[in-house]
Amino acid sequence: MRPSLGKTSPVTLITPYMEELKMRNPRTLISLLAAAGVLGAAVSLRAAETAAFVGAETCAGCHAEVAEKFAKTFHGRKAKSSDKLKAGCESCHGPGSLHAAAGGDKNNPGFATIKNLKNLSASEQSAACLTCHKDAKQLMMWKTGSHATNDVSCLKCHSVHAGEGRKSLAARSQGETETCLKCHRKQKADMNLASHHPVPEGKMFCTSCHNPHGGIEGNLKADSLEELCGKCHSEKLGPFAFEHSPVADGCNNCHVVHGSSNDRLLVMPQPAICTTCHWKPHSQNAAAPGTIARISGKVRCTDCHMDIHGSDYQKHFKP
Ligand code: HEC
Ligand code: HEC
Ligand code: HEC
Ligand code: HEC
Ligand code: HEC
Ligand code: HEC
Ligand code: HEC
Ligand code: HEC
Ligand code: HEC
Ligand code: HEC
């Protein structure tokens, strides 16, 4: 049913959603029709006060293409079974009777009663999504997270109407990393350096370490840096019989995380990374690195001090 455009008689006003009402509640329809016939002016006034829900069929009458595409999206598919989405389009756009009745006439005051989330402020956009998603575990820290506090709304990363199924929501399979790198230029450059976490290779994601919806510090997916690194590199954390104290102090004493031009994500190349703290290694004995290196061909400090993160066997971290 395609409502006629441009006419303003009270009956035309309600025709767009007559079918819908007929299906849902025949008595309302009858009383509306009666009112329209007898007290036409009163109805249009009342209509201007409060919009009512008309159902997705009515929206589809004019927004056929949008509706067809929406049906394939994740929300679209869920709309069939989820209570939260049972109002269809209007679960997000608000009740649409006045908009529908405006018949596409932008000058009709009813037209703009439909909520276009694109035109809202960042915090209003997010609030609209959160009406249904506020209880999601991932979103618990949203309000204090650096995206919310920097006006990055849900819509910067998620698209409700684009794409099909779960993918439409900037999920991992579809350009998630690219979404992040659109804004995070420094991390993009870092990830191109010789040593980096294998994000560009697609073996991991920004979200392997970060929760884009907020986190304790730096949106990290852990309570601390060490806990985070330990999730994937637990063997470096110890405890060891012989600890290397800067390791327990923080992986970032020696490593950067996104990318480095030095081997192994090191802050500095060897031996400088070691000699900043051990400014005169081997000073008390004959085994000066230079001497041993010449004899043995072992040139890096960690060629000999291999268990640099700590050892259960040897206090000098040699295997
Ligand atoms: C009588 C035809 C008609 C009906 C019915 C209709 N719309 Fe629209 N709608 C339009 C036209 C025309 C526009 C402006 C052109 C466009 O953006 O496609 C529009 C624009 C919109 C916009 C953008 C508004 C803006 O401020 O830019 C939204 C959102 C929208 N409609 C949602 C809905 C929803 C939800 C429903 C069902 C409740 C609905 N429409 C029913 C004709 C209709
Ligand atoms: C889960 C929430 C949600 C549902 C359900 C939803 N929309 Fe939207 N809609 C949005 C958001 C968010 C936008 C803002 C732009 C975007 O993300 O594409 C939008 C934008 C629009 C626009 C304006 C596009 C523009 O370019 O200005 C129209 C028209 C529209 N939706 C129609 C519909 C129709 C018709 C339905 C039902 C078939 C529907 N929407 C269901 C969230 C929703
Ligand atoms: C009217 C309720 C409602 C609104 C408003 C709503 N959603 Fe949803 N959304 C759902 C439901 C229901 C699901 C299905 C999964 C579930 O039950 O949590 C879902 C699923 C999702 C998922 C996928 C979850 C997954 O498990 O993969 C994302 C992402 C999402 N919504 C983002 C948004 C964004 C962004 C907005 C704001 C534009 C929004 N939603 C607005 C009801 C809503
Ligand atoms: C900075 C980008 C970004 C912003 C902003 C963002 N999201 Fe997400 N969201 C993602 C990514 C990426 C994923 C997939 C994460 C993953 O798989 O770990 C995701 C996943 C989700 C999921 C699915 C969670 C699950 O457990 O499967 C929901 C629901 C969701 N987001 C809703 C929202 C809502 C609501 C907002 C706004 C309040 C929002 N998102 C803001 C990037 C973002
Ligand atoms: C629309 C732009 C935009 C997108 C897209 C975006 N961000 Fe952000 N992000 C920001 C802004 C702005 C800030 C706050 C300023 C800053 O720290 O750069 C920020 C901050 C962060 C922070 C720093 C947290 C802190 O407190 O130091 C992390 C981590 C982050 N974003 C991760 C991500 C991830 C992961 C994605 C992709 C899922 C993503 N961002 C997508 C704009 C964006
Ligand atoms: C292996 C884990 C890991 C991965 C993968 C990762 N990050 Fe980070 N990120 C961190 C840690 C840890 C910090 C905090 C750094 C610090 O405090 O020294 C951080 C900090 C940030 C910050 C805050 C500014 C800064 O540099 O300190 C932003 C923004 C950021 N990351 C974005 C991203 C983006 C975008 C991606 C994907 C391209 C990404 N991160 C991938 C662990 C990671
Ligand atoms: C989600 C898992 C994950 C987390 C969390 C993580 N890493 Fe990694 N890390 C990896 C993977 C995967 C590689 C690549 C291993 C490979 O190529 O064999 C890697 C490689 C490295 C490398 C070697 C890089 C090179 O050039 O060979 C260093 C150093 C490193 N990580 C340090 C850290 C530090 C420090 C943290 C905490 C800030 C951390 N990682 C957090 C998964 C993780
Ligand atoms: C005192 C400096 C220092 C600290 C602190 C440190 N590392 Fe390392 N790490 C190194 C050096 C040096 C290498 C390179 C070893 C080599 O190439 O022989 C390395 C290599 C690595 C590698 C890649 C090589 C491998 O063995 O898999 C990972 C992963 C790693 N470190 C994780 C961590 C984590 C996690 C922490 C914090 C718990 C940490 N590092 C703290 C110095 C340090
Ligand atoms: C941030 C400072 C720092 C950095 C960087 C550092 N160390 Fe250490 N290292 C220490 C401290 C502190 C100790 C404990 C000193 C002590 O017990 O006398 C230690 C202990 C050691 C020991 C054992 C010494 C002993 O007498 O038991 C060796 C071997 C060692 N470091 C090698 C290295 C090498 C090789 C590197 C470079 C990959 C390195 N360290 C980087 C601070 C550092
Ligand atoms: C060829 C092997 C080798 C290389 C290369 C080497 N070391 Fe050692 N290092 C040793 C041995 C063996 C000992 C133990 C000496 C001893 O038992 O008298 C030692 C002891 C140490 C100690 C503890 C005692 C002391 O003299 O302070 C530190 C600290 C140390 N090395 C740091 C370094 C640093 C930093 C480098 C790189 C600049 C380095 N080493 C390179 C073999 C090596």
Short mmCIF file of N, CA and C in Angstrom, two decimals, residues 223-274:
data_model
loop_
_atom_site.label_atom_id
_atom_site.label_comp_id
_atom_site.label_asym_id
_atom_site.label_seq_id
_atom_site.Cartn_x
_atom_site.Cartn_y
_atom_site.Cartn_z
N ASP A 223 43.10 -5.55 33.27
CA ASP A 223 43.20 -4.54 34.32
C ASP A 223 44.55 -3.84 34.34
N SER A 224 45.56 -4.44 33.73
CA SER A 224 46.88 -3.81 33.70
C SER A 224 47.62 -4.29 32.46
N LEU A 225 48.69 -3.58 32.15
CA LEU A 225 49.52 -3.92 31.01
C LEU A 225 50.07 -5.34 31.13
N GLU A 226 50.56 -5.67 32.31
CA GLU A 226 51.18 -6.99 32.50
C GLU A 226 50.16 -8.11 32.33
N GLU A 227 48.98 -7.86 32.89
CA GLU A 227 47.94 -8.88 32.75
C GLU A 227 47.61 -9.08 31.27
N LEU A 228 47.59 -7.97 30.54
CA LEU A 228 47.28 -8.05 29.11
C LEU A 228 48.34 -8.88 28.38
N CYS A 229 49.61 -8.51 28.53
CA CYS A 229 50.68 -9.23 27.83
C CYS A 229 50.68 -10.69 28.26
N GLY A 230 50.41 -10.90 29.54
CA GLY A 230 50.43 -12.25 30.08
C GLY A 230 49.37 -13.17 29.48
N LYS A 231 48.29 -12.57 28.93
CA LYS A 231 47.26 -13.40 28.32
C LYS A 231 47.82 -14.24 27.18
N CYS A 232 48.76 -13.66 26.45
CA CYS A 232 49.31 -14.39 25.30
C CYS A 232 50.77 -14.79 25.49
N HIS A 233 51.47 -14.15 26.39
CA HIS A 233 52.90 -14.45 26.59
C HIS A 233 53.16 -14.81 28.05
N SER A 234 52.36 -15.70 28.59
CA SER A 234 52.47 -15.97 30.02
C SER A 234 53.84 -16.50 30.42
N GLU A 235 54.53 -17.16 29.49
CA GLU A 235 55.84 -17.74 29.82
C GLU A 235 56.88 -16.66 30.14
N LYS A 236 56.60 -15.40 29.76
CA LYS A 236 57.56 -14.34 30.02
C LYS A 236 57.35 -13.71 31.41
N LEU A 237 56.22 -14.01 31.98
CA LEU A 237 55.85 -13.33 33.22
C LEU A 237 56.41 -13.98 34.49
N GLY A 238 56.76 -15.22 34.40
CA GLY A 238 57.22 -15.91 35.59
C GLY A 238 56.08 -16.40 36.44
N PRO A 239 56.26 -16.58 37.75
CA PRO A 239 57.46 -16.23 38.51
C PRO A 239 58.63 -17.17 38.23
N PHE A 240 59.84 -16.61 38.36
CA PHE A 240 61.06 -17.36 38.16
C PHE A 240 61.87 -17.41 39.45
N ALA A 241 62.71 -18.42 39.55
CA ALA A 241 63.63 -18.49 40.69
C ALA A 241 64.58 -17.28 40.65
N PHE A 242 65.00 -16.93 39.44
CA PHE A 242 65.87 -15.75 39.27
C PHE A 242 65.13 -14.75 38.39
N GLU A 243 64.59 -13.73 39.03
CA GLU A 243 63.83 -12.73 38.29
C GLU A 243 64.77 -11.69 37.70
N HIS A 244 64.41 -11.15 36.54
CA HIS A 244 65.08 -9.96 36.02
C HIS A 244 64.16 -8.80 36.42
N SER A 245 64.59 -8.02 37.38
CA SER A 245 63.63 -7.11 38.01
C SER A 245 62.87 -6.17 37.06
N PRO A 246 63.48 -5.65 35.97
CA PRO A 246 62.67 -4.77 35.10
C PRO A 246 61.51 -5.48 34.41
N VAL A 247 61.56 -6.79 34.31
CA VAL A 247 60.46 -7.52 33.66
C VAL A 247 59.23 -7.50 34.55
N ALA A 248 59.46 -7.80 35.81
CA ALA A 248 58.34 -7.76 36.76
C ALA A 248 57.79 -6.34 36.88
N ASP A 249 58.67 -5.38 36.64
CA ASP A 249 58.31 -3.96 36.73
C ASP A 249 57.38 -3.51 35.61
N GLY A 250 57.54 -4.12 34.45
CA GLY A 250 56.70 -3.72 33.32
C GLY A 250 57.35 -4.07 32.00
N CYS A 251 56.58 -4.75 31.15
CA CYS A 251 57.09 -5.12 29.83
C CYS A 251 57.53 -3.88 29.07
N ASN A 252 56.88 -2.75 29.36
CA ASN A 252 57.21 -1.54 28.60
C ASN A 252 58.54 -0.90 29.02
N ASN A 253 59.27 -1.50 29.98
CA ASN A 253 60.64 -1.06 30.22
C ASN A 253 61.51 -1.33 28.99
N CYS A 254 61.17 -2.36 28.25
CA CYS A 254 61.99 -2.73 27.09
C CYS A 254 61.21 -2.79 25.78
N HIS A 255 59.89 -2.94 25.85
CA HIS A 255 59.11 -3.13 24.62
C HIS A 255 58.10 -2.00 24.39
N VAL A 256 57.89 -1.70 23.11
CA VAL A 256 56.70 -0.95 22.73
C VAL A 256 55.70 -1.98 22.19
N VAL A 257 54.47 -1.58 22.04
CA VAL A 257 53.51 -2.63 21.72
C VAL A 257 53.05 -2.65 20.27
N HIS A 258 52.88 -1.47 19.65
CA HIS A 258 52.29 -1.50 18.30
C HIS A 258 53.32 -1.81 17.23
N GLY A 259 54.47 -1.15 17.30
CA GLY A 259 55.48 -1.40 16.28
C GLY A 259 56.78 -0.69 16.60
N SER A 260 57.88 -1.25 16.08
CA SER A 260 59.19 -0.67 16.34
C SER A 260 60.10 -0.98 15.18
N SER A 261 61.08 -0.10 14.94
CA SER A 261 62.05 -0.41 13.89
C SER A 261 63.15 -1.31 14.43
N ASN A 262 63.15 -1.55 15.75
CA ASN A 262 64.11 -2.49 16.33
C ASN A 262 63.50 -3.89 16.38
N ASP A 263 64.42 -4.87 16.38
CA ASP A 263 63.99 -6.26 16.56
C ASP A 263 63.06 -6.42 17.74
N ARG A 264 62.12 -7.36 17.65
CA ARG A 264 61.34 -7.82 18.79
C ARG A 264 60.66 -6.70 19.55
N LEU A 265 60.19 -5.73 18.83
CA LEU A 265 59.46 -4.62 19.46
C LEU A 265 60.24 -3.94 20.59
N LEU A 266 61.56 -3.93 20.45
CA LEU A 266 62.35 -3.31 21.52
C LEU A 266 62.34 -1.80 21.41
N VAL A 267 62.40 -1.16 22.56
CA VAL A 267 62.43 0.29 22.64
C VAL A 267 63.71 0.83 21.99
N MET A 268 64.79 0.09 22.17
CA MET A 268 66.10 0.45 21.62
C MET A 268 66.74 -0.83 21.11
N PRO A 269 67.70 -0.73 20.19
CA PRO A 269 68.37 -1.96 19.75
C PRO A 269 69.35 -2.45 20.82
N GLN A 270 69.75 -3.67 20.73
CA GLN A 270 70.82 -4.16 21.60
C GLN A 270 72.15 -3.63 21.05
N PRO A 271 73.16 -3.37 21.83
CA PRO A 271 73.18 -3.55 23.27
C PRO A 271 72.66 -2.35 24.05
N ALA A 272 72.28 -1.25 23.33
CA ALA A 272 71.89 -0.03 24.05
C ALA A 272 70.77 -0.29 25.06
N ILE A 273 69.82 -1.15 24.68
CA ILE A 273 68.70 -1.43 25.58
C ILE A 273 69.19 -1.99 26.92
N CYS A 274 70.32 -2.69 26.88
CA CYS A 274 70.86 -3.27 28.12
C CYS A 274 71.80 -2.30 28.83
#
